[in-house]
Every structure is written in C-alpha cells, then in structure tokens.
Coordinates of C-alpha atoms in Angstrom, one line a residue:
Chain D
M1 CA 14.9 -47.2 16.3
A2 CA 12.6 -44.2 16.5
L3 CA 14.4 -41.0 17.5
K4 CA 13.4 -39.3 20.7
T5 CA 11.2 -36.2 20.2
V6 CA 11.8 -33.0 22.1
D7 CA 8.7 -30.8 22.3
A8 CA 10.0 -27.2 22.2
R9 CA 6.7 -25.7 21.0
G10 CA 5.9 -22.3 22.6
R11 CA 9.3 -22.1 24.4
S12 CA 10.9 -18.7 24.2
C13 CA 14.4 -18.0 22.8
P14 CA 16.9 -19.7 23.3
E15 CA 15.2 -22.6 25.1
P16 CA 14.5 -24.7 22.0
V17 CA 18.2 -24.7 21.2
V18 CA 19.2 -25.5 24.9
L19 CA 16.7 -28.4 24.9
T20 CA 18.1 -29.7 21.6
R21 CA 21.6 -29.5 22.8
N22 CA 20.8 -31.4 26.0
A23 CA 18.9 -34.1 24.1
L24 CA 21.7 -34.5 21.6
G25 CA 24.1 -34.9 24.5
Q26 CA 22.2 -38.0 25.5
S27 CA 21.6 -39.7 22.2
T28 CA 24.1 -41.1 19.8
E29 CA 21.8 -41.3 16.7
G30 CA 20.1 -38.0 16.9
V31 CA 16.9 -36.5 17.9
Q32 CA 13.6 -35.0 16.6
V33 CA 12.6 -31.5 17.7
L34 CA 9.1 -30.1 17.4
V35 CA 8.9 -26.3 17.2
D36 CA 6.0 -23.9 16.4
N37 CA 7.7 -20.9 14.8
S38 CA 10.2 -20.1 12.1
V39 CA 12.7 -18.4 14.4
S40 CA 13.1 -21.5 16.6
R41 CA 13.2 -23.7 13.4
D42 CA 16.1 -21.6 12.0
N43 CA 17.9 -21.3 15.4
V44 CA 17.8 -25.1 16.0
R45 CA 18.8 -25.9 12.5
R46 CA 21.7 -23.5 12.6
F47 CA 22.9 -25.0 15.9
A48 CA 22.6 -28.6 14.8
E49 CA 24.3 -27.9 11.5
S50 CA 27.1 -26.1 13.2
R51 CA 27.7 -29.3 15.3
G52 CA 27.9 -31.4 12.1
Y53 CA 24.4 -32.9 12.2
S54 CA 22.2 -33.1 9.1
V55 CA 18.8 -31.6 9.6
Q56 CA 15.5 -32.4 7.7
V57 CA 12.5 -30.1 8.3
K58 CA 9.0 -31.4 7.9
E59 CA 6.0 -29.1 8.2
E60 CA 3.3 -30.5 10.4
G61 CA 0.3 -28.1 10.3
E62 CA 1.5 -25.0 12.1
D63 CA 4.5 -26.8 13.6
F64 CA 7.8 -27.8 12.2
L65 CA 9.4 -31.2 13.0
L66 CA 13.2 -31.2 12.7
V67 CA 14.8 -34.5 12.2
I68 CA 18.4 -34.2 13.4
T69 CA 20.8 -37.0 12.5
R70 CA 24.4 -37.7 12.2
Chain N
M1 CA 16.8 -12.2 6.2
G2 CA 19.1 -15.2 6.5
G3 CA 22.9 -15.3 6.9
K4 CA 25.3 -13.0 8.7
R5 CA 25.2 -10.4 6.0
G6 CA 21.5 -9.6 6.8
I7 CA 22.1 -9.0 10.5
V8 CA 25.2 -7.0 9.9
L9 CA 23.3 -4.8 7.5
V10 CA 20.5 -4.3 10.0
G11 CA 23.0 -3.4 12.7
A12 CA 24.6 -0.9 10.4
I13 CA 21.3 0.7 9.6
V14 CA 20.4 1.0 13.3
G15 CA 23.8 2.5 14.1
A16 CA 23.5 5.0 11.3
L17 CA 19.9 6.0 12.2
A18 CA 20.9 6.5 15.8
V19 CA 23.6 8.9 14.8
A20 CA 21.3 10.7 12.4
L21 CA 18.6 11.1 15.1
V22 CA 21.1 12.8 17.3
A23 CA 22.0 15.1 14.4
F24 CA 18.3 15.9 14.0
G25 CA 17.9 16.8 17.7
N26 CA 17.8 13.7 20.0
P27 CA 20.0 13.9 23.1
V28 CA 23.7 12.9 22.5
N29 CA 24.4 9.2 22.5
M30 CA 20.6 8.7 22.7
G31 CA 19.6 8.4 19.1
I32 CA 17.6 5.4 20.2
C33 CA 17.2 4.2 23.8
I34 CA 14.3 1.9 24.3
V35 CA 14.2 2.3 28.1
C36 CA 14.8 6.1 28.1
F37 CA 12.1 6.5 25.5
I38 CA 9.6 4.4 27.4
R39 CA 10.4 6.5 30.4
D40 CA 9.8 9.7 28.5
T41 CA 6.5 8.4 27.2
A42 CA 5.5 7.4 30.8
G43 CA 6.3 11.0 31.8
A44 CA 4.3 12.5 28.9
L45 CA 1.3 10.4 30.1
G46 CA 1.7 11.8 33.6
L47 CA 2.6 8.4 35.0
H48 CA 5.6 10.2 36.6
R49 CA 6.2 13.9 37.1
A50 CA 9.9 14.3 36.3
G51 CA 9.5 17.5 34.2
V52 CA 12.8 17.0 32.3
V53 CA 11.9 13.5 30.8
Q54 CA 8.4 13.8 29.3
Y55 CA 7.7 13.3 25.6
I56 CA 5.8 10.6 23.7
R57 CA 8.7 9.2 21.7
P58 CA 7.7 8.5 18.1
E59 CA 10.7 6.1 17.8
I60 CA 8.9 3.6 20.1
I61 CA 5.7 3.9 18.2
G62 CA 7.6 3.5 14.9
I63 CA 9.5 0.5 16.1
A64 CA 6.3 -1.3 17.2
L65 CA 4.4 -0.5 14.1
G66 CA 7.4 -1.2 11.8
A67 CA 7.8 -4.6 13.4
W68 CA 4.1 -5.2 13.2
I69 CA 3.9 -4.4 9.4
A70 CA 7.0 -6.5 8.7
S71 CA 5.6 -9.5 10.7
M72 CA 2.3 -9.2 8.8
A73 CA 4.0 -9.0 5.5
G74 CA 6.5 -11.8 6.3
G75 CA 3.9 -14.2 7.8
D76 CA 5.5 -14.0 11.2
F77 CA 2.4 -12.5 12.9
R78 CA 1.2 -15.1 15.3
V79 CA -0.8 -14.3 18.4
R80 CA 0.4 -16.3 21.5
G81 CA 0.8 -15.9 25.2
G82 CA 0.5 -17.5 28.6
S83 CA 4.2 -18.1 29.4
A84 CA 4.3 -16.7 32.9
P85 CA 3.0 -13.2 32.0
F86 CA 3.1 -11.7 35.4
T87 CA 6.6 -13.0 36.1
R88 CA 7.6 -11.3 32.8
F89 CA 5.9 -8.1 34.0
I90 CA 8.1 -8.1 37.1
L91 CA 11.2 -8.9 35.1
G92 CA 10.4 -6.0 32.7
F93 CA 9.9 -3.7 35.7
F94 CA 13.3 -4.5 37.1
V95 CA 15.1 -4.5 33.8
V96 CA 14.1 -0.8 33.6
I97 CA 15.1 -0.1 37.2
G98 CA 18.6 -1.5 36.4
A99 CA 18.8 0.3 33.0
L100 CA 17.8 3.6 34.6
M101 CA 20.4 3.1 37.3
F102 CA 22.9 2.9 34.4
L103 CA 21.0 5.4 32.3
G104 CA 20.3 3.4 29.2
C105 CA 19.0 0.2 27.7
P106 CA 21.5 -2.3 26.2
L107 CA 21.2 -0.5 22.8
R108 CA 22.0 2.9 24.4
M109 CA 24.9 1.2 26.2
V110 CA 26.4 0.3 22.8
L111 CA 25.7 3.9 21.5
R112 CA 27.4 5.4 24.5
L113 CA 30.4 3.2 23.9
A114 CA 30.4 4.3 20.3
G115 CA 30.3 7.9 21.5
G116 CA 33.5 7.4 23.5
D117 CA 31.7 7.3 26.9
L118 CA 34.1 5.1 28.9
T119 CA 31.7 4.9 31.9
A120 CA 29.6 2.6 29.7
V121 CA 32.5 0.1 29.8
F122 CA 31.4 -0.7 33.4
G123 CA 27.9 -1.0 32.1
L124 CA 29.1 -3.5 29.4
L125 CA 31.0 -5.5 32.0
G126 CA 27.9 -5.7 34.3
F127 CA 25.7 -6.5 31.3
T128 CA 28.1 -9.4 30.3
A129 CA 28.2 -10.6 33.9
G130 CA 24.4 -10.5 34.1
I131 CA 24.2 -12.5 30.9
L132 CA 26.7 -15.1 32.2
V133 CA 24.5 -15.6 35.3
G134 CA 21.4 -15.8 33.1
V135 CA 23.1 -18.4 30.9
A136 CA 23.9 -20.5 34.0
F137 CA 20.2 -20.4 34.8
L138 CA 19.3 -21.5 31.3
N139 CA 21.8 -24.4 31.5
K140 CA 20.2 -25.5 34.8
G141 CA 16.8 -25.7 33.0
F142 CA 15.4 -22.3 33.6
T143 CA 12.1 -21.8 31.7
L144 CA 9.0 -19.7 32.0
Q145 CA 7.1 -22.6 30.2
R146 CA 5.4 -22.5 26.9
T147 CA 3.1 -20.1 25.2
Y148 CA -0.3 -21.0 23.7
N149 CA -2.2 -19.6 20.7
L150 CA -4.6 -16.7 21.5
P151 CA -7.3 -15.1 19.4
K152 CA -5.9 -13.0 16.5
T153 CA -7.8 -9.9 17.7
E154 CA -5.7 -9.9 20.9
G155 CA -2.6 -9.3 18.8
F156 CA -3.9 -6.2 17.2
M157 CA -4.3 -4.4 20.5
F158 CA -0.6 -3.6 20.9
P159 CA -0.2 -1.9 17.5
A160 CA -3.6 -0.2 18.1
M161 CA -2.2 1.2 21.4
Q162 CA 0.8 2.6 19.6
V163 CA -1.5 4.3 17.1
A164 CA -3.4 5.8 20.0
L165 CA -0.1 7.1 21.4
L166 CA 0.6 8.7 18.0
V167 CA -2.8 10.4 18.0
L168 CA -2.1 11.8 21.5
L169 CA 1.4 13.0 20.3
V170 CA 0.0 14.8 17.2
A171 CA -3.1 16.2 18.9
A172 CA -1.0 17.2 22.0
P173 CA -4.0 17.8 24.3
A174 CA -3.3 19.8 27.5
F175 CA -3.2 16.7 29.7
I176 CA -0.1 15.3 27.9
F177 CA 3.2 16.6 29.4
F178 CA 6.0 17.8 27.1
S179 CA 9.4 18.8 28.7
A180 CA 10.4 22.4 28.2
E181 CA 14.0 21.6 29.2
G182 CA 16.3 18.6 29.8
P183 CA 16.6 15.4 27.7
G184 CA 12.8 15.2 27.2
S185 CA 12.9 18.5 25.3
L186 CA 15.6 17.3 22.9
H187 CA 14.1 15.5 20.0
A188 CA 14.3 15.1 16.3
P189 CA 11.2 16.2 14.3
L190 CA 8.2 13.9 14.8
L191 CA 8.2 12.6 11.3
V192 CA 11.9 11.9 11.2
S193 CA 11.7 10.0 14.5
L194 CA 8.7 8.0 13.4
V195 CA 10.2 7.0 10.0
A196 CA 13.5 6.0 11.7
G197 CA 11.5 3.9 14.2
L198 CA 9.5 2.3 11.4
I199 CA 12.8 1.3 9.6
V200 CA 14.4 0.1 12.8
G201 CA 11.3 -1.9 13.8
G202 CA 10.9 -3.5 10.4
A203 CA 14.6 -4.4 10.1
A204 CA 14.8 -5.7 13.7
Q205 CA 11.8 -7.9 13.1
R206 CA 13.2 -9.4 9.9
S207 CA 16.7 -10.0 11.4
R208 CA 15.7 -10.8 15.0
L209 CA 18.3 -8.3 16.2
C210 CA 18.7 -8.5 20.0
M211 CA 21.3 -6.9 22.1
V212 CA 21.2 -9.5 24.9
G213 CA 21.0 -12.4 22.4
G214 CA 24.4 -11.5 21.0
I215 CA 26.6 -12.2 24.0
R216 CA 24.2 -14.9 25.2
D217 CA 24.4 -17.0 22.1
L218 CA 28.1 -16.5 21.9
V219 CA 28.6 -17.9 25.4
L220 CA 25.9 -20.6 25.2
F221 CA 26.4 -22.0 21.7
K222 CA 29.5 -20.3 20.4
D223 CA 27.1 -18.8 17.8
S224 CA 28.2 -15.4 16.6
H225 CA 25.1 -14.6 14.5
L226 CA 23.4 -12.0 16.8
I227 CA 26.6 -10.5 18.1
S228 CA 27.6 -9.5 14.6
G229 CA 24.6 -7.1 14.7
F230 CA 25.6 -5.7 18.0
L231 CA 29.2 -5.1 16.7
A232 CA 27.9 -3.5 13.5
I233 CA 25.9 -1.0 15.5
L234 CA 29.0 -0.2 17.5
V235 CA 31.3 0.3 14.5
V236 CA 28.8 2.3 12.4
A237 CA 27.7 4.5 15.3
F238 CA 31.4 5.1 16.2
V239 CA 32.3 6.2 12.6
G240 CA 29.1 8.2 12.4
N241 CA 29.9 10.0 15.7
L242 CA 33.4 10.8 14.4
I243 CA 31.9 12.3 11.2
T244 CA 29.2 14.4 13.1
G245 CA 31.7 15.5 15.8
N246 CA 29.8 13.8 18.6
F247 CA 32.7 11.4 19.6
K248 CA 34.2 12.5 22.9
L249 CA 36.5 10.0 24.6
G250 CA 36.6 10.0 28.4
F251 CA 34.9 9.3 31.7
S252 CA 33.6 12.7 33.0
G253 CA 31.1 15.1 31.5
Q254 CA 29.5 12.5 29.2
P255 CA 25.9 13.3 28.1
V256 CA 23.2 11.8 30.3
A257 CA 25.6 9.5 32.2
H258 CA 27.3 9.3 35.6
T259 CA 30.7 8.1 36.7
D260 CA 29.7 5.8 39.6
W261 CA 31.4 2.7 38.2
L262 CA 30.0 0.2 40.7
W263 CA 26.4 1.2 40.1
N264 CA 26.9 1.4 36.4
F265 CA 28.0 -2.2 36.7
L266 CA 25.3 -3.4 39.0
G267 CA 22.5 -1.6 37.0
M268 CA 23.4 -3.3 33.8
L269 CA 24.0 -6.6 35.7
L270 CA 20.3 -6.4 36.6
A271 CA 19.3 -5.4 33.1
G272 CA 21.4 -8.2 31.5
L273 CA 20.2 -10.9 33.8
G274 CA 16.5 -9.9 33.6
S275 CA 16.8 -9.7 29.8
V276 CA 18.2 -13.2 29.5
L277 CA 15.4 -14.6 31.6
L278 CA 12.9 -12.7 29.4
G279 CA 14.5 -14.1 26.3
G280 CA 15.4 -10.8 24.8
C281 CA 16.4 -7.1 25.4
P282 CA 13.9 -4.3 25.6
L283 CA 14.1 -3.7 21.9
R284 CA 13.4 -7.3 21.2
Q285 CA 10.4 -7.3 23.6
I286 CA 8.7 -4.5 21.6
V287 CA 9.4 -6.3 18.3
L288 CA 8.0 -9.6 19.8
G289 CA 5.0 -7.8 21.2
A290 CA 4.3 -6.4 17.7
E291 CA 4.5 -9.9 16.2
G292 CA 1.7 -11.0 18.5
N293 CA 3.6 -12.2 21.5
I294 CA 1.3 -11.0 24.3
D295 CA 3.8 -11.9 27.0
S296 CA 6.1 -9.4 25.5
V297 CA 3.3 -6.8 25.5
I298 CA 2.9 -7.5 29.2
T299 CA 6.7 -7.1 29.6
F300 CA 6.4 -3.7 27.8
L301 CA 3.7 -2.7 30.4
G302 CA 6.1 -3.8 33.1
M303 CA 8.8 -1.6 31.7
L304 CA 6.4 1.3 31.5
V305 CA 5.4 0.9 35.1
G306 CA 9.0 0.4 36.1
A307 CA 9.9 3.7 34.4
A308 CA 7.1 5.5 36.2
F309 CA 8.3 4.1 39.6
A310 CA 11.9 5.0 38.8
H311 CA 11.0 8.7 38.5
N312 CA 8.2 8.8 41.1
F313 CA 10.5 7.5 43.8
G314 CA 13.8 8.9 42.7
L315 CA 15.3 5.6 41.7
A316 CA 16.7 6.7 38.4
S317 CA 20.2 8.1 38.3
S318 CA 21.1 11.5 36.8
G319 CA 24.3 13.1 35.6
A320 CA 25.0 13.7 39.3
G321 CA 25.1 10.0 40.0
A322 CA 23.0 7.2 41.5
T323 CA 20.5 7.9 44.3
A324 CA 20.3 6.0 47.6
H325 CA 16.8 4.8 46.7
G326 CA 18.0 3.7 43.3
K327 CA 20.7 1.6 44.9
M328 CA 18.2 0.0 47.2
A329 CA 15.8 -0.7 44.3
T330 CA 18.7 -2.2 42.3
I331 CA 19.6 -4.6 45.1
I332 CA 16.0 -5.6 45.6
G333 CA 15.8 -6.1 41.8
L334 CA 18.8 -8.4 41.8
V335 CA 17.4 -10.5 44.7
V336 CA 13.9 -10.7 43.1
V337 CA 15.2 -11.5 39.6
A338 CA 17.7 -14.2 41.0
A339 CA 14.8 -15.7 42.9
I340 CA 12.7 -15.8 39.8
G341 CA 15.6 -17.6 38.1
F342 CA 15.9 -20.2 40.9
V343 CA 12.2 -21.0 41.3
N344 CA 11.7 -21.5 37.6
M345 CA 14.4 -24.1 37.0
E346 CA 12.9 -27.3 35.6
R347 CA 14.5 -30.2 37.5
S348 CA 13.3 -32.9 35.2
G349 CA 15.3 -31.4 32.4
V350 CA 14.3 -32.1 28.8
S351 CA 10.6 -32.1 28.1
V352 CA 9.7 -34.9 25.8
K353 CA 6.7 -35.7 23.8
G354 CA 4.9 -39.0 24.3
D355 CA 5.8 -41.8 26.8
V356 CA 9.5 -41.4 26.8
T357 CA 11.0 -39.1 29.4
V358 CA 14.6 -38.1 29.6
G359 CA 16.3 -36.8 32.7
S360 CA 19.0 -34.2 32.3

C-alpha cells in the first residue's frame, strides 16, 4: 500500500517535524514527507531516526521526498 | 555542519566573541544582544530619541552579511516569503517589547546568566514558560502557513540594506545620532564588532543556532541538538567572564538590568512565546532574513519599529525598573500574541498531498 504523503513544503521550523510526528502517530507502516529545504530535511530525518524509523531521501527537483518506514 | 560537535563549537565561538566584545568596549553582559542592538540602530536613525541608546551596531550588520555570505557559499540562499508576513511583523514588534521589558534578547539573557546576573533567572523562567505555551500552540496545529518562492532579486535587498547601514555608520553624517553617554556610547571598535558579527552570522547560519529552538525542541521532540549550542554559549561566556573579571554574582547592581522579578518574567514570557510562533529567536530571524526568507526580513522590520516604539513611549525598562507604560504594553503584547496563536490553529490537522486527508 502506498504511504501517505505529508506536504510540509514552505512550513517554518519546527512545523515539518510536528506534522511528521502527527502523521507517524496515525500510521503503522510509515509516511512520506515532502519538504523544500535542507534544514527541514535534516530535522525530519533526525527526528524519524531517533524514533527508530529508517529514512530514505529522494531529491525531486527543488524538493526532497523523505520515505520514512519501520 | 552536522552533528552535535558543530553546534557546540558554534555556541563556544559565540560565547567567546561576546566576552571579547565586552573586553573591547561593549556594555557589560552585552557583547551581543540582538534586540538591544536593533534598538540602538533605531535610535541612531532617529526613529526614537532616547539619547543614551543610539549607535548603528556593526554586529547586526556583520551577522546579516556573514549569514548571507555563508548561505550563498553553502547553497542555502533561497528567496521565499508569503507566510503571514504582517502577522510576523506584529510578532516581531511584541517580541522586542517583551525583550526590552527584560532588557535583553534571549541571547543576552544567556550572557547575563553567564555574568552572574541572577535577575536573568526570572527571565529564563519566563522564557521557558513562554516556550511551553508556544509548544502547546504548535501541538494544537498552530501554523502561519507556507512560504512561496519569490524572485531572487528580492532576497538581495536585505543584505543591501545592511551595506547601506554600514555606509551610514562609516560616513557618520550629521543626521545620524551617536550616543555621547550611556550604553549606546559603549562599543568595541567598528572593525572588531563587524568582524565578530560576520563570524557569528556565518557560524549561526551553518549551524542553525537558535536560542528559542533549544528549549522548544527539547520539550517538543526530546531533541537536545539546539540546546547544546545554548549551553555552550553559557559555559564559555561564564568561563570567559571569570577570566576577564566581569563575573559578578548577585541580584542588585547588575549592568543594564533591573530587579523587578515579575516583569523580568513576563517580559521574557512574551519574547519566548512570540519567538516560538515566529519559528526562531531574534538572532535566527536575522540569519533567515539573510538566507532569503523575506518573512524574516519583515519580522526584522517589526523588531525595528517595536524598538522605536519602546523608547518613544517609555515602554522599555531601565536600571531603575519597569515603567507603567511598559507593563501595559507587555500585557497588551501577551493578549495579542496569544490571540495570534489561537486564530492560527489549523483544525484539520495534518496537511496531506493529493486526495487523501487525515484528521488529527
């Protein structure tokens, strides 16, 4: 099943991480997060990894798609 | 600059430079204070006429230009804006009103603690309380919505404005005010201040150092990354003050501070809450503005106008204590900022791309 995608582009700090946390709370498999800057990418990745998820980052033009899975 | 070592190093650099700037002539426990220095610059431009706090502070210019250069070099310069700019202006305005009630931005609060100023403990308690309230808003879905890309030329205006301020400082035309006495007259040599600012700005840009982010992330995510920078500043400035003889433990007679604990607390409560809603402390706003975040540039202008108001209407405290007008302005600020928090809570919760929507 496709993972849900959270669109956190353009959100200021720390909203991308809050949105990621909330989405992970509702999904057992994981979630995809779309961000548009390296700060948010690093913050979301650090958060997800600290919670024991594995994170894969794909560059999509100017954006980054983080695939967060167990 | 990844990992905790980077941010600790940056905090140590900022702490050491702050102590050095005092040794070179800045007011005690005010090596770097973003709000005080914006206030001094506002005074130099004649936006307020408090004769003791007028000087175009090169540290601010340096921080902005250092962060701009670092963002250009590191590929972080991206011009964007449109996330509730006027709301951010108002938040910036009241962050300064709160900070000048306390007499210092979050960075100076840390420097005051490092200098043994125990009145800053009440500031820290208020600041922490403000962050806790802000975190509650974030958890309830507070957002100022997203930014959008803007033309690149827009992003160059803020660094250009800083260069213009530098020209005014060096040329010192008659219409620029320079304090002959008081904190505004105390400053390190121009070049020393400018270079220190450039280093702080560059380092803060690379590390994303943020005073409000430290406590916020610790509470929100149990993430100790940013607070390690906060603590590094405290420790290094403490040791530096011991070495330079500027450490003086106590409540009374502290430089550019007052002992009214309640208003120290409430002032920083306002500054902390406003900063969380803005997504970063005053230092971080300047760095973001230099990176091309136009909303943070607008926030900077809000802070400049707030500083002008604070001294035009006697809202800012002094060593003698808080003023009646200042107390009223702080209360109004708390009401306005809390209202901004309430009306910007996104009820639908998680924003989701495509057809799928998720409630929170």
